[in-house]
XYZ file of C-alpha atoms in Angstrom:
401
model
C 7.339 -11.302 21.407
C 7.194 -8.936 24.367
C 3.963 -7.412 25.581
C 3.063 -4.385 27.631
C -0.463 -3.347 28.516
C -1.063 0.284 27.657
C -3.710 2.495 29.128
C -5.978 3.594 26.282
C -5.951 7.345 25.686
C -8.168 8.797 22.985
C -9.425 5.433 21.803
C -12.193 3.030 22.587
C -10.287 -0.219 22.876
C -7.470 -1.352 25.160
C -4.215 -2.188 23.414
C -0.863 -3.661 24.273
C 2.565 -2.798 22.918
C 4.559 -5.575 21.303
C 7.536 -5.839 18.969
C 7.189 -7.539 15.587
C 8.755 -7.390 12.164
C 6.628 -5.903 9.413
C 5.933 -9.352 7.983
C 4.788 -10.764 11.292
C 2.723 -7.657 11.986
C 0.878 -8.243 8.704
C 0.368 -11.919 9.557
C -1.055 -10.983 12.965
C -3.434 -8.452 11.435
C -4.615 -11.054 8.930
C -5.173 -13.558 11.732
C -7.255 -11.022 13.658
C -9.387 -10.433 10.537
C -10.123 -14.171 10.369
C -9.842 -14.971 6.681
C -11.510 -18.247 5.819
C -9.265 -19.148 2.891
C -5.547 -18.362 2.529
C -3.660 -19.417 -0.583
C -0.031 -18.478 -0.989
C 3.336 -19.430 -2.397
C 6.486 -18.265 -0.621
C 8.846 -15.727 -2.161
C 11.436 -13.483 -0.542
C 10.864 -11.135 1.246
C 7.246 -12.032 2.100
C 7.826 -15.689 3.082
C 7.612 -15.095 6.869
C 4.036 -13.851 6.425
C 2.742 -17.055 4.892
C 4.884 -19.189 7.205
C 3.383 -17.490 10.245
C -0.148 -17.820 8.869
C 0.460 -21.521 8.265
C 1.542 -21.809 11.912
C -1.601 -20.064 13.098
C -3.762 -22.497 11.129
C -1.717 -25.538 12.157
C -1.834 -24.540 15.829
C -5.561 -24.013 15.781
C -5.237 -20.271 16.392
C -6.916 -19.464 13.060
C -9.842 -21.417 11.639
C -9.025 -21.117 7.944
C -8.427 -23.293 4.927
C -4.728 -22.866 4.105
C -3.917 -23.891 0.524
C -0.152 -24.335 -0.060
C -0.339 -23.847 -3.826
C 2.435 -24.613 -6.303
C 2.669 -21.070 -7.702
C 1.420 -17.514 -7.329
C -0.822 -17.980 -10.369
C -2.600 -20.727 -8.453
C -2.678 -18.623 -5.298
C -4.642 -15.857 -6.992
C -6.830 -18.425 -8.780
C -7.675 -20.077 -5.456
C -8.593 -16.881 -3.650
C -10.678 -15.738 -6.625
C -12.681 -18.952 -6.453
C -13.024 -18.812 -2.694
C -13.982 -15.140 -2.691
C -16.584 -15.811 -5.365
C -18.160 -18.263 -2.928
C -18.308 -15.545 -0.267
C -15.212 -16.423 1.776
C -12.928 -13.788 3.292
C -9.553 -14.433 1.655
C -5.907 -13.463 1.826
C -2.759 -13.952 -0.201
C 0.685 -12.360 -0.219
C 3.353 -11.946 -2.871
C 6.230 -9.858 -4.231
C 8.234 -9.208 -7.384
C 8.250 -12.063 -9.916
C 5.582 -13.762 -7.807
C 3.270 -10.866 -8.617
C 4.264 -11.233 -12.258
C 3.309 -14.894 -12.155
C -0.185 -14.127 -10.810
C -0.658 -11.224 -13.201
C -3.102 -13.006 -15.524
C -5.622 -13.223 -12.693
C -5.212 -9.750 -11.165
C -7.673 -7.976 -13.502
C -10.122 -10.857 -13.162
C -10.454 -10.142 -9.435
C -11.363 -6.558 -10.379
C -13.852 -7.463 -13.117
C -15.611 -9.933 -10.825
C -15.672 -7.298 -8.036
C -14.134 -9.612 -5.435
C -12.904 -8.112 -2.122
C -9.617 -10.007 -1.954
C -6.931 -8.572 0.334
C -3.301 -9.126 -0.650
C -0.134 -8.157 1.178
C 3.063 -7.258 -0.632
C 6.551 -6.904 0.828
C 7.774 -4.993 -2.197
C 10.779 -6.199 -4.133
C 12.416 -5.227 -7.378
C 11.964 -7.157 -10.620
C 14.708 -9.368 -12.031
C 17.040 -9.436 -14.001
C 19.626 -9.371 -12.637
C 18.284 -11.403 -9.746
C 17.767 -9.124 -6.777
C 15.720 -10.152 -3.752
C 15.842 -6.693 -2.169
C 13.162 -4.097 -1.945
C 12.010 -1.361 -4.270
C 8.539 -0.516 -5.596
C 8.833 -1.914 -9.142
C 6.296 -4.671 -8.455
C 3.423 -2.774 -6.894
C 3.815 0.155 -9.293
C 3.113 -2.236 -12.171
C -0.436 -2.728 -10.761
C -1.545 0.876 -11.208
C -3.702 0.329 -14.283
C -5.530 -2.825 -13.133
C -8.253 -1.439 -10.874
C -6.956 -2.630 -7.472
C -7.010 -0.289 -4.481
C -3.341 0.310 -3.616
C -1.996 1.311 -0.189
C 1.709 2.110 0.369
C 2.615 1.961 4.066
C 5.617 3.231 6.016
C 5.902 1.141 9.189
C 4.964 -2.211 10.695
C 2.254 -0.448 12.698
C 0.766 1.145 9.617
C 0.909 -2.122 7.673
C -0.893 -3.854 10.569
C -3.570 -1.166 10.757
C -4.005 -0.951 7.009
C -4.647 -4.673 6.564
C -7.578 -4.314 8.967
C -8.812 -1.220 7.151
C -8.407 -3.008 3.816
C -10.923 -5.723 4.682
C -13.452 -3.125 5.799
C -12.992 -1.112 2.580
C -12.908 -4.059 0.185
C -16.068 -5.672 1.559
C -18.060 -2.421 1.704
C -21.025 -2.810 -0.659
C -20.107 0.528 -2.253
C -16.696 -0.859 -3.242
C -16.318 -4.635 -3.759
C -12.812 -4.395 -5.170
C -9.516 -6.148 -4.338
C -6.967 -4.313 -2.214
C -3.178 -4.587 -1.974
C -1.294 -3.388 1.115
C 2.364 -2.793 0.238
C 5.332 -2.170 2.536
C 9.096 -2.064 2.110
C 10.798 -5.381 1.524
C 13.407 -5.829 4.301
C 13.445 -2.233 5.571
C 9.956 -2.877 6.955
C 9.299 -6.563 6.379
C 12.334 -7.791 8.345
C 12.964 -5.032 10.886
C 11.669 -5.469 14.442
C 9.455 -2.511 15.298
C 7.142 -1.551 18.161
C 3.432 -1.639 17.492
C 0.193 -1.544 19.385
C -2.411 -4.255 18.904
C -5.867 -4.748 20.433
C -5.897 -6.752 23.625
C -9.203 -8.276 22.566
C -9.057 -9.579 18.992
C -12.856 -9.413 18.843
C -12.455 -5.647 18.517
C -10.990 -6.178 15.057
C -13.976 -8.257 13.949
C -16.351 -5.683 15.386
C -14.600 -3.068 13.271
C -14.350 -5.219 10.128
C -17.053 -7.910 10.236
C -17.404 -10.250 7.278
C -20.303 -8.780 5.307
C -20.849 -11.509 2.658
C -22.384 -8.732 0.580
C -20.411 -9.753 -2.499
C -21.357 -13.465 -2.635
C -21.532 -14.561 -6.261
C -21.918 -18.327 -6.247
C -24.649 -20.362 -4.587
C -24.943 -24.120 -5.107
C -28.711 -23.816 -4.750
C -28.901 -21.122 -7.401
C -26.221 -22.026 -9.945
C -25.045 -19.242 -12.239
C -22.087 -18.719 -14.529
C -19.673 -15.859 -13.787
C -16.733 -14.622 -15.780
C -18.491 -15.463 -19.037
C -17.722 -13.827 -22.376
C -18.249 -10.066 -22.406
C -19.017 -9.192 -25.984
C -18.195 -5.752 -27.409
C -21.863 -4.819 -26.939
C -21.558 -5.156 -23.137
C -17.919 -5.425 -22.001
C -17.292 -1.679 -21.659
C -20.379 -0.994 -19.531
C -19.555 -3.910 -17.213
C -15.924 -2.826 -16.806
C -16.960 0.781 -16.301
C -18.770 -0.261 -13.134
C -15.368 -1.219 -11.679
C -13.960 2.127 -12.821
C -16.737 3.988 -11.010
C -16.390 1.780 -7.930
C -12.680 2.563 -7.679
C -13.313 6.264 -8.097
C -16.032 6.181 -5.438
C -13.933 4.117 -3.041
C -11.917 7.160 -2.038
C -14.816 8.312 0.163
C -15.042 4.873 1.781
C -11.278 4.757 2.369
C -11.440 8.100 4.165
C -14.472 7.079 6.233
C -12.863 3.805 7.302
C -9.577 5.488 8.194
C -11.380 8.095 10.275
C -13.439 5.499 12.121
C -10.336 3.364 12.677
C -8.739 6.379 14.311
C -11.665 6.794 16.696
C -11.620 3.130 17.679
C -7.898 2.324 17.712
C -6.321 5.763 18.086
C -4.434 5.850 14.778
C -5.365 7.205 11.360
C -3.271 8.121 8.351
C -5.357 9.778 5.639
C -4.863 9.412 1.910
C -1.518 11.200 2.080
C 0.656 12.324 4.972
C 1.885 15.961 4.923
C 4.817 17.224 6.966
C 5.580 20.922 7.560
C 3.948 21.916 4.276
C 2.530 25.150 5.650
C 4.141 28.050 3.753
C 6.562 25.574 2.101
C 8.379 26.763 -1.020
C 9.929 23.325 -1.618
C 8.328 19.933 -0.992
C 9.832 16.457 -1.106
C 7.291 13.792 -2.061
C 7.943 10.091 -1.627
C 6.464 6.865 -0.223
C 7.301 3.920 2.007
C 9.851 3.610 4.787
C 12.225 6.392 3.708
C 9.770 9.094 4.767
C 11.518 9.340 8.127
C 14.788 10.228 6.369
C 12.938 12.769 4.253
C 11.459 14.453 7.325
C 14.932 14.785 8.851
C 16.185 16.377 5.633
C 13.257 18.808 5.776
C 14.083 19.729 9.383
C 17.684 20.448 8.400
C 16.575 22.594 5.460
C 14.152 24.482 7.696
C 16.928 25.104 10.221
C 18.973 26.677 7.444
C 16.158 28.992 6.363
C 14.689 26.981 3.479
C 10.912 26.718 3.799
C 10.809 22.997 3.091
C 8.090 20.416 3.624
C 7.323 16.843 2.678
C 4.475 14.588 1.731
C 4.099 10.813 1.809
C 1.796 9.121 -0.687
C -0.276 6.472 1.104
C -3.179 5.682 -1.223
C -2.246 5.826 -4.913
C -5.295 3.978 -6.296
C -7.685 5.633 -6.306
C -5.461 8.666 -6.915
C -6.299 11.450 -4.397
C -6.035 14.229 -6.976
C -7.998 16.922 -5.153
C -6.156 16.402 -1.860
C -2.740 16.543 -3.550
C -3.667 19.752 -5.335
C -4.755 21.214 -2.015
C -1.603 20.160 -0.162
C 0.932 20.971 -2.888
C -0.780 23.651 -4.931
C 1.017 26.503 -3.167
C 4.482 24.902 -3.276
C 6.860 26.376 -5.845
C 9.223 23.396 -6.196
C 8.013 19.792 -5.873
C 10.753 17.155 -5.734
C 9.393 13.631 -6.249
C 11.646 10.813 -5.060
C 10.454 7.697 -6.849
C 11.563 4.205 -5.860
C 10.780 2.457 -9.144
C 11.665 3.197 -12.752
C 9.037 4.212 -15.284
C 11.020 2.820 -18.210
C 10.876 5.074 -21.257
C 8.153 7.301 -19.841
C 7.820 11.082 -20.088
C 9.422 11.128 -16.635
C 11.374 8.203 -15.228
C 9.481 8.070 -11.946
C 5.888 6.733 -11.934
C 4.670 9.069 -9.208
C 6.490 12.033 -10.754
C 4.442 11.478 -13.917
C 1.191 11.439 -11.982
C 2.035 14.418 -9.790
C 3.081 16.485 -12.783
C -0.260 15.722 -14.435
C -2.112 16.471 -11.186
C -0.398 19.797 -10.522
C -0.341 20.727 -14.227
C 3.223 22.007 -13.954
C 6.717 20.496 -14.071
C 8.129 18.645 -11.060
C 11.629 17.499 -10.132
C 12.030 13.836 -11.106
C 14.403 11.921 -8.805
C 15.052 8.166 -8.565
C 16.425 6.496 -5.425
C 16.663 3.134 -3.600
C 16.288 1.140 -6.840
C 17.251 -2.447 -6.059
C 17.323 -1.292 -2.410
C 20.422 0.893 -2.858
C 20.732 2.531 0.549
C 20.449 6.282 0.968
C 20.613 8.579 3.972
C 19.320 11.924 5.125
C 22.401 13.777 3.861
C 21.893 12.482 0.326
C 18.246 13.550 0.317
C 19.181 16.929 1.774
C 21.841 17.517 -0.888
C 19.444 16.600 -3.698
C 16.729 18.878 -2.388
C 19.252 21.702 -2.013
C 20.249 21.327 -5.669
C 16.613 21.753 -6.678
C 16.229 24.740 -4.363
C 19.361 26.454 -5.731
C 18.454 25.833 -9.377
C 21.250 23.300 -9.961
C 18.541 20.769 -10.847
C 15.736 21.690 -13.225
C 12.230 20.242 -13.559
C 11.416 17.517 -16.071
C 14.942 16.106 -16.143
C 15.761 12.820 -14.432
C 18.135 12.872 -11.443
C 19.318 10.066 -9.215
C 20.373 9.685 -5.598
C 22.956 6.958 -5.055
C 23.530 5.788 -8.652
C 27.228 5.557 -9.621
C 27.781 7.915 -12.551
C 24.068 8.756 -12.639
C 22.596 12.153 -13.452
């Protein structure tokens, strides 16, 4: 690790510039947030996160109970129990590991526990593929978790800190997942700025204990049977909390920007003013997309782009505002919505949001590499009418449409 002290500009706290991989950036952010219980099982590509956290605990740099469980199912079970006791918790997973903890994911929502989970995204097997796409995190959309999709190591670092503040807000009390690209972010060394004084992170995101459920002096039973007479009303509280969390997410992001000098919003627009064509995507490929937009602009095409950052809760009103004036919306999805009305999960949701057809494009599935030229050529086909809305197209698939 290399360090350089930076003079703070429009921010309150001093920071230093270091270089870390995305995984180690997440581990450092977690350490600065001081979770009291960490339970995790290693799986590629997130293993370096839990290895580094184990080192922090072993070296005395982090005062936490580290539970090296035998599976991801146990990891989520352990953090649910610990969170129910009022502990700040963390776990991390990917791909089939997420599938293995799936039984417990909706329980964390129903019990309103502010668990924070990292995810270095990876495709689902079979065939066995350890590389990154967004198949895993996209499968969580209906469960009630808050879902962030980040682009860089810096954003993943910042978002973990924001996630604790959002999750433990008494207006929210919901679990949060912070996702980032497996390998393209998780394993690539990137520059990032971190607070010189780690206490600044705890001042920004103190442990509130506002969600404590279990007290040995006042024993109660939680997670009991919810009969048909009451289940819906209880679950609806989580629905309303998720819907209302969008205001909290925006507030926390704005305050983070004032303190640390970086904020991201619910979605990240790029050159969308007067755009007649927009490319929408998520994760690390947004840099390639922006270069494709610049090339299109240089050739006279009024192109723009948008990166989805928070997809649960879905920022419907903001997306309508940012994309409502755009004639052609090309959605590059990085996971397959098998058998759906459109084959891209975000294409489905954007089409419903905009109430008009969008261009449905799949790319990077199984971490198939793409480049700016391929994105540019796809967007140009949409612009020239060679692609039509509501049909599925692919970038990088041999023999694909």
